[in-house]
Short mmCIF file of C-alpha atoms in Angstrom, two decimals:
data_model
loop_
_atom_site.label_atom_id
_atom_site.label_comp_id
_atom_site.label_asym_id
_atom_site.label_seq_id
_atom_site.Cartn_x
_atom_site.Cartn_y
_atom_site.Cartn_z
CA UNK N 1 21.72 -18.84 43.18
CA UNK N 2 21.66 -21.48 46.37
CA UNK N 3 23.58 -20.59 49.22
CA UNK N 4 25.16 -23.61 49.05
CA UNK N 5 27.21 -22.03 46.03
CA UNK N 6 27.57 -18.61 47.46
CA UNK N 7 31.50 -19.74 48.51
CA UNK N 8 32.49 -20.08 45.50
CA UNK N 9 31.69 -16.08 45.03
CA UNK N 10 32.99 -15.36 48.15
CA UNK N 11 36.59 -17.36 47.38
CA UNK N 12 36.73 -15.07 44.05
CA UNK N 13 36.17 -11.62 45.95
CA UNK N 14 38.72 -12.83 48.39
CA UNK N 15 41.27 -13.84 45.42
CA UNK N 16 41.27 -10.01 43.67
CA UNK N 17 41.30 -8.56 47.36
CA UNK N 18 44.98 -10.35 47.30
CA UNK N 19 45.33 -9.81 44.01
CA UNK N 20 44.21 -5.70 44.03
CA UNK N 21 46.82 -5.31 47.27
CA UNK N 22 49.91 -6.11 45.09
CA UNK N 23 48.43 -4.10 42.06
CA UNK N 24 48.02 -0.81 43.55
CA UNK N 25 51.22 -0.72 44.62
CA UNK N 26 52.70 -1.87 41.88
CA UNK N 27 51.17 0.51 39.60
CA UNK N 28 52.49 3.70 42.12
CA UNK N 29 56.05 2.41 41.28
CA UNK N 30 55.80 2.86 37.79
CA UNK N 31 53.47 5.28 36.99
CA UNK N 32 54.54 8.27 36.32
CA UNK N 33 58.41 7.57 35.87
CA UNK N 34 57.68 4.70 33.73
CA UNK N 35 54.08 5.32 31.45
CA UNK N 36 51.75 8.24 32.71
CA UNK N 37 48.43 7.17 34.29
CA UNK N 38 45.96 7.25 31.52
CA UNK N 39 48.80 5.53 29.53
CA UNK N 40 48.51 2.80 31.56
CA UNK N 41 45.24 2.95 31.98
CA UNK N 42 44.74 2.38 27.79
CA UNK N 43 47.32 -0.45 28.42
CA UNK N 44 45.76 -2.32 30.97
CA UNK N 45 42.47 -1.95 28.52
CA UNK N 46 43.94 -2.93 25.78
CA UNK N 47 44.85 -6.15 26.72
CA UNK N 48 41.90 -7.05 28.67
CA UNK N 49 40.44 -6.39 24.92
CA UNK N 50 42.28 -8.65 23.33
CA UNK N 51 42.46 -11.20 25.58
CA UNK N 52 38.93 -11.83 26.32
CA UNK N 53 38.19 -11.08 22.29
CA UNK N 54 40.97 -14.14 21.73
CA UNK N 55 39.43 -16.48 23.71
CA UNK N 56 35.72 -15.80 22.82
CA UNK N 57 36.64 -16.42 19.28
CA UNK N 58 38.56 -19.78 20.18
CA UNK N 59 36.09 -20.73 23.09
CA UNK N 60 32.29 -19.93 21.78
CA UNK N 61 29.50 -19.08 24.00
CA UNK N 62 27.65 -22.67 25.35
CA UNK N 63 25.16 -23.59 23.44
CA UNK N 64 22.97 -23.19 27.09
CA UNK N 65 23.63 -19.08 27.33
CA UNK N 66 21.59 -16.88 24.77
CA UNK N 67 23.29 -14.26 22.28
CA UNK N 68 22.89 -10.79 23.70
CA UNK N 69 20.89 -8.58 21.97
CA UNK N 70 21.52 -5.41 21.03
CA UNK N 71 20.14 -3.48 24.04
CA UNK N 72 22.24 -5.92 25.89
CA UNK N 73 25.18 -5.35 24.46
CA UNK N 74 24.55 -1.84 25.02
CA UNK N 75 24.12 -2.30 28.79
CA UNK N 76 27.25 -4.18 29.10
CA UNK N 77 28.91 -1.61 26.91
CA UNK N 78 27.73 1.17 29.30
CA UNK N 79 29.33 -1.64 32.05
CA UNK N 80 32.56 -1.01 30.04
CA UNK N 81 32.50 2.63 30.60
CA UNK N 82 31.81 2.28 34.29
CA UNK N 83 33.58 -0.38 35.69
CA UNK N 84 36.76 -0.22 33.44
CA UNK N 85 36.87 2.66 31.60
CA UNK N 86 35.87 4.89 33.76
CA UNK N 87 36.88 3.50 37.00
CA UNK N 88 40.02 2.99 35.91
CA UNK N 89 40.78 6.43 34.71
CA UNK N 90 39.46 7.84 37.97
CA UNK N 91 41.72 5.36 40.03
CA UNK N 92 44.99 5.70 38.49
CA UNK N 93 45.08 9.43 37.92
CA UNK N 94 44.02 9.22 41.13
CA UNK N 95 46.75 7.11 42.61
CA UNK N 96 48.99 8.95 41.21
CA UNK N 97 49.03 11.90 43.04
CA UNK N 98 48.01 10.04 46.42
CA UNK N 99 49.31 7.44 48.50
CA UNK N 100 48.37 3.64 48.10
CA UNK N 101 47.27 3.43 51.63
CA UNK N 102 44.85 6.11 51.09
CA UNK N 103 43.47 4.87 47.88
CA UNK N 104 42.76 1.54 49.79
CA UNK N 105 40.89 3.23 53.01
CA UNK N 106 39.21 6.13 50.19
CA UNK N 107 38.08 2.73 48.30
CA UNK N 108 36.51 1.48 51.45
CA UNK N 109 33.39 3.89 50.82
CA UNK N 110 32.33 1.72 47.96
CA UNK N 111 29.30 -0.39 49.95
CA UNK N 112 27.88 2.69 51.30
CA UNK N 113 28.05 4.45 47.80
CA UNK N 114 26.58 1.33 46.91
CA UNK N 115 23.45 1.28 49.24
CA UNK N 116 23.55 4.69 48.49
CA UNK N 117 22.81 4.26 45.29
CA UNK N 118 20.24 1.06 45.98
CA UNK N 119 17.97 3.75 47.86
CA UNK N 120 18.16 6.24 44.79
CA UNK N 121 17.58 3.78 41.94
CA UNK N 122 15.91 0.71 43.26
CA UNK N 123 13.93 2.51 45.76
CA UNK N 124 15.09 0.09 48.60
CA UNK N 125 13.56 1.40 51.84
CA UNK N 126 15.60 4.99 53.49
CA UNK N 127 15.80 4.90 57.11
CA UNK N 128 17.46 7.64 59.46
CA UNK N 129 20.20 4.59 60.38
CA UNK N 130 20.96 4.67 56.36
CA UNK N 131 21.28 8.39 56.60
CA UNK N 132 23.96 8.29 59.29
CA UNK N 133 25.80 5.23 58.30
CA UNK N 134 26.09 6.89 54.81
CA UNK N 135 27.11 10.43 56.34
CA UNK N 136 29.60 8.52 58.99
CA UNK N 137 30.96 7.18 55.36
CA UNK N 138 31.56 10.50 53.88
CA UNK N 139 32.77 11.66 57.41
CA UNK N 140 35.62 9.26 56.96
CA UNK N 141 36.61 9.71 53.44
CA UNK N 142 36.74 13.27 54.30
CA UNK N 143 39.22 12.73 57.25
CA UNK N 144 41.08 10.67 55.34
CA UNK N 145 41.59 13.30 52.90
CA UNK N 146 42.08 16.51 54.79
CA UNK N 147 44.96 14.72 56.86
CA UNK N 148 48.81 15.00 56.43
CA UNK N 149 50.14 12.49 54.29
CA UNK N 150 53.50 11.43 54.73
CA UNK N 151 55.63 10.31 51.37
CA UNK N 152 57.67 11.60 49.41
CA UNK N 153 55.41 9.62 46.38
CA UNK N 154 52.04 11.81 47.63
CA UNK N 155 51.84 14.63 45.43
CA UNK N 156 47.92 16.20 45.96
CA UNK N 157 46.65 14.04 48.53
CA UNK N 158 43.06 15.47 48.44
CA UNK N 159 42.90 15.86 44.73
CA UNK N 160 43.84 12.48 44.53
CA UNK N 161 41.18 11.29 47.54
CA UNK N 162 38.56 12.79 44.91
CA UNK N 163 39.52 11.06 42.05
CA UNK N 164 39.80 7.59 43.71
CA UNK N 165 36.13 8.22 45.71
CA UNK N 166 34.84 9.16 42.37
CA UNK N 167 36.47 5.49 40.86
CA UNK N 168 34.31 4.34 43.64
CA UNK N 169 31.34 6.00 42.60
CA UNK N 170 31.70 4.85 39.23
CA UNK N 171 32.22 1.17 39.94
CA UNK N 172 29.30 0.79 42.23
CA UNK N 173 27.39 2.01 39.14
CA UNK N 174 28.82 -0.69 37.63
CA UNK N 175 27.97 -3.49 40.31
CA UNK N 176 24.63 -3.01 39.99
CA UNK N 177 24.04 -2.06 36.59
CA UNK N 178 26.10 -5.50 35.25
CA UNK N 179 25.01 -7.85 37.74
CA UNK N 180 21.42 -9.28 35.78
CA UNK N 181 23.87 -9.66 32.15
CA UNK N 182 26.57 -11.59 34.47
CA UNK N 183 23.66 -14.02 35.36
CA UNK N 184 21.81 -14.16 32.01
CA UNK N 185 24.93 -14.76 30.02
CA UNK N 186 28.73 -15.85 29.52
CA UNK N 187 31.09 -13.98 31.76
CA UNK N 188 33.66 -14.02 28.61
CA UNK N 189 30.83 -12.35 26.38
CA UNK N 190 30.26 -9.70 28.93
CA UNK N 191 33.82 -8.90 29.50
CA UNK N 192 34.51 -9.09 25.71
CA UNK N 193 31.80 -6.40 25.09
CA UNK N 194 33.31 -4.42 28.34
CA UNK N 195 36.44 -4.36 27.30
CA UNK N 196 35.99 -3.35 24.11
CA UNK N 197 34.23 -0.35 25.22
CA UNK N 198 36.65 0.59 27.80
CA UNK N 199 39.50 0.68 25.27
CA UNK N 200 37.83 3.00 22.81
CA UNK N 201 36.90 5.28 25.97
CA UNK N 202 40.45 5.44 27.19
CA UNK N 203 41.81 5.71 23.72
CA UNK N 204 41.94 9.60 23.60
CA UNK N 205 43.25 10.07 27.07
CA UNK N 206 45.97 7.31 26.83
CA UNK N 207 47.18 7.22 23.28
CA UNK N 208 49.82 10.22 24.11
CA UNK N 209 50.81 8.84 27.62
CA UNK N 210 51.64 5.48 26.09
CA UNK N 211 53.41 6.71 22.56
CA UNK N 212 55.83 8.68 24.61
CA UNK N 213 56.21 6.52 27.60
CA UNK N 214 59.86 5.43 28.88
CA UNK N 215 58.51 2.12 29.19
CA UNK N 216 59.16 1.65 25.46
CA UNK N 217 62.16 3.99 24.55
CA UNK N 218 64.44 3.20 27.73
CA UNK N 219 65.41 -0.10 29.05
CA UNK N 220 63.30 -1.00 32.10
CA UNK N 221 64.67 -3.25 34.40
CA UNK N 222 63.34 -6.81 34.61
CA UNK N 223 61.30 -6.09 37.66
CA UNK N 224 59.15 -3.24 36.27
CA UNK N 225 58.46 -5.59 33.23
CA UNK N 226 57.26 -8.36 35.43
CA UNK N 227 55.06 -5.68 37.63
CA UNK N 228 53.69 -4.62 33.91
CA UNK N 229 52.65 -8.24 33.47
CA UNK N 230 51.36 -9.03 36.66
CA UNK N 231 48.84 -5.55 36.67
CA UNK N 232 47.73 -6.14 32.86
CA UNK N 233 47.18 -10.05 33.19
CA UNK N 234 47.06 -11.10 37.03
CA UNK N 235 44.91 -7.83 38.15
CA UNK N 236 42.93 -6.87 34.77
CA UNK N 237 41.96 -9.99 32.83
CA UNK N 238 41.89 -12.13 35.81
CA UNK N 239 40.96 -9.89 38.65
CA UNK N 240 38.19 -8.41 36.30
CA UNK N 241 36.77 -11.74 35.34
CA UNK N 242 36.68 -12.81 38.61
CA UNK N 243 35.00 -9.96 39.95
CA UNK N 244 32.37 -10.34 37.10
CA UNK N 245 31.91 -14.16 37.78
CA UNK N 246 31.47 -13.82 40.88
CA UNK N 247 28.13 -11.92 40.69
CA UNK N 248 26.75 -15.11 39.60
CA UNK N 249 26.56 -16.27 43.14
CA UNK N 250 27.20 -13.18 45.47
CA UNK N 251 24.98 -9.48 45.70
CA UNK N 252 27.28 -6.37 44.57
CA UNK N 253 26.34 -5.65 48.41
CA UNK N 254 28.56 -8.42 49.32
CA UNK N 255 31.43 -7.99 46.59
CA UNK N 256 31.71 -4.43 48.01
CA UNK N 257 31.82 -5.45 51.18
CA UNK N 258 35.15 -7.22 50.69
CA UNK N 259 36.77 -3.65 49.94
CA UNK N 260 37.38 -3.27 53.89
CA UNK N 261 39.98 -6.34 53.65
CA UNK N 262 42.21 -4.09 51.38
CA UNK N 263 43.58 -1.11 53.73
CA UNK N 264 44.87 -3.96 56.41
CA UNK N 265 46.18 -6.83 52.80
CA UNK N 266 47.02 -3.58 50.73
CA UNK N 267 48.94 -1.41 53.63
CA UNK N 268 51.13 -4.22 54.63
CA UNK N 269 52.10 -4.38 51.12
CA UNK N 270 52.95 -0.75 50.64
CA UNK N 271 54.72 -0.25 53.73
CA UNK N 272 56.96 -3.54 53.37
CA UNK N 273 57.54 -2.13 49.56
CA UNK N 274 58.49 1.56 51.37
CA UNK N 275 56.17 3.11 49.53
CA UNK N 276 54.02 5.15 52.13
CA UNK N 277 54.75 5.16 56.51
CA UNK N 278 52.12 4.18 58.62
CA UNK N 279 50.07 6.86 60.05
CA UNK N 280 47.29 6.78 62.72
CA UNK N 281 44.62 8.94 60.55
CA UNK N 282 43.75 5.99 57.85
CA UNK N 283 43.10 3.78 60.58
CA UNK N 284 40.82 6.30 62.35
CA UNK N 285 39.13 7.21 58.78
CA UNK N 286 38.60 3.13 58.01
CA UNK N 287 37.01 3.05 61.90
CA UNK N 288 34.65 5.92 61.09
CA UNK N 289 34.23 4.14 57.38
CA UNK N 290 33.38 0.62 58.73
CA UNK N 291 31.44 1.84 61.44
CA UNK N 292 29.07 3.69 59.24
CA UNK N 293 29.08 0.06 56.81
CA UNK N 294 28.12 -2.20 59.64
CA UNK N 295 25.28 0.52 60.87
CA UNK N 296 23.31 0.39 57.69
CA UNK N 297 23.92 -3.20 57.65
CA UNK N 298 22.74 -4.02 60.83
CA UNK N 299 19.45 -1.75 60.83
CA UNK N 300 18.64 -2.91 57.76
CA UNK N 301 18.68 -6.43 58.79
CA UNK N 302 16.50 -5.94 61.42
CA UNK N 303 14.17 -3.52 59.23
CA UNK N 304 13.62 -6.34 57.13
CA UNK N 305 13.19 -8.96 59.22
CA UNK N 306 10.54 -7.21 61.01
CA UNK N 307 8.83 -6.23 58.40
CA UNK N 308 8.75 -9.98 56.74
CA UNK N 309 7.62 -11.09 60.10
CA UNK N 310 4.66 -8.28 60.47
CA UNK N 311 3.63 -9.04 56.63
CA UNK N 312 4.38 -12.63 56.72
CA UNK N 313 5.84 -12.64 53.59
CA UNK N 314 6.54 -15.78 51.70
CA UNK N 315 10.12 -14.43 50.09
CA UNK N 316 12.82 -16.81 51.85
CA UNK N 317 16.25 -14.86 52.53
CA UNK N 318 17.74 -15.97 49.55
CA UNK N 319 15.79 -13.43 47.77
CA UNK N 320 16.22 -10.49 50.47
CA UNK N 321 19.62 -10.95 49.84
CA UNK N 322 19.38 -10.00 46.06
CA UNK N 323 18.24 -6.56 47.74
CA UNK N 324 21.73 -4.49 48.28
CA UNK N 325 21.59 -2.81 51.65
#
């Protein structure tokens, strides 16, 4: 994809970063008083499902994308599992039991995890800066963790810090797993096939949680109703979609990179909403976080450059960039 189109990614990423900020905190008020976590968690899947399933069958797939195969299908269902499914469960369980502030700086480890996982599967090249930059990472997710928390909303801090990282884990699989089907064919197809798969995964966690949920027996007032709506059809089927589409002109590298804009959007939400105090340890865990981010980044800019320079390679950037980390 030209650079020249690369905004339009970048605009998207920016949109669920707003987006994400209101829906993490929205989701602490309700869950567990209103629907339990993997409750919601089924919900939120469910109508991604039939949403995307609704307008697939009224809106076919251009006659310019091909038909997925089966294999395919079976990649983006694995997507499904990873990105939604699984992700999801992780997060909200996790967010339940810690503050939103920490879920946003705990979320912040997702690039790393991602080049992490770049050096692993795609054998990009391991330097000693990678090694720090990664353990600076962990260093900071850690601190974040062991820290008091303040709240009376924060029930297992760490515990929850575990689950969340482990969201993050789970979705970085995702990024770069999903990221050739979101280029080869329709973004509905893929999040049809996705959500599909993350429904039937969160069906045997959730299906208690939401049959007994006081969402549905008591009357909620009109503000928790609206919050329901905006985190099943503002932050799942539109936040999702957008976070798919946009890997048709941005590197997961670069989506993930957009998770440090969500402690500063996110925290100013949360503490305007009451929901968490401020506290001096998530800003030093973000610093140790982002430090450890923009030390891989940097070393492995220069890494490459000198090494296209020394092999005078003919790959412009456009293609190093397709290279997370």
């Amino acid at each position: 994809m030209p650079k020249s189109k690369a905004y339009i990614g970048h605009l998207m990423i920016l949109a669920t970063t707003f987006i994400y900020s209101f829906n993490t905190n929205f989701m602490k008020v309700i869950i567990p008083e209103w629907i339990g976590p993997n409750g919601l968690v089924l919900l939120r899947c469910s109508a991604s499902t039939l949403v995307f399933w609704l307008i697939g069958l009224y809106f076919p797939t251009s006659s310019d994308r091909p038909h997925p195969q089966k294999k395919e299908i079976g990649m983006m269902i694995l997507g499904g599992i990873l990105g939604l499914g699984g992700n999801l469960l992780f997060y909200i369980n996790g967010l339940s039991l810690t503050g939103p502030i920490d879920a946003f700086v705990i979320r912040t480890t997702q690039p790393i995890i991602v080049i992490a996982l770049a050096v692993i599967f795609l054998h990009t090249v391991f330097t000693k800066y990678k090694a720090f930059g990664i353990l600076l990472g962990i260093a900071g997710a850690l601190y974040a963790s062991i820290m008091p928390h303040t709240g009376s909303l924060v029930k297992d801090s760490f515990g929850g810090d575990v689950l969340v990282f482990c969201s993050s884990v789970s979705y970085s699989f995702f990024l770069i797993l999903i990221k050739p089907y979101t280029q080869k064919f329709d973004s509905v197809t893929v999040m049809k096939w996705m959500s599909l798969s993350s429904m039937i995964i969160s069906l045997p966690f959730g299906l208690s949680d939401l049959v007994r949920s006081p969402l549905f027996s008591a009357q909620a007032p009109l503000h928790i109703w609206l919050e329901i709506c905006y985190i099943l059809f503002v932050a799942t089927v539109i936040g999702y979609f957008l976070s798919v589409y946009a890997l048709n002109y941005i590197t997961p590298f670069v989506e993930s990179a957009y998770k440090y804009v969500l402690p500063v959007t996110g925290a100013a939400v949360s503490i305007l909403m009451g929901l968490q105090k401020f506290s001096w340890h998530d800003p030093i865990a973000l610093a140790l976080i982002v430090t450890g981010f923009i030390l891989i980044n940097k070393k492995t800019n220069e890494i490459q450059t000198n090494h296209v320079s020394i092999h005078h390679s003919p790959t412009g950037p456009e293609d190093r960039e397709n290279h997370p980390g």
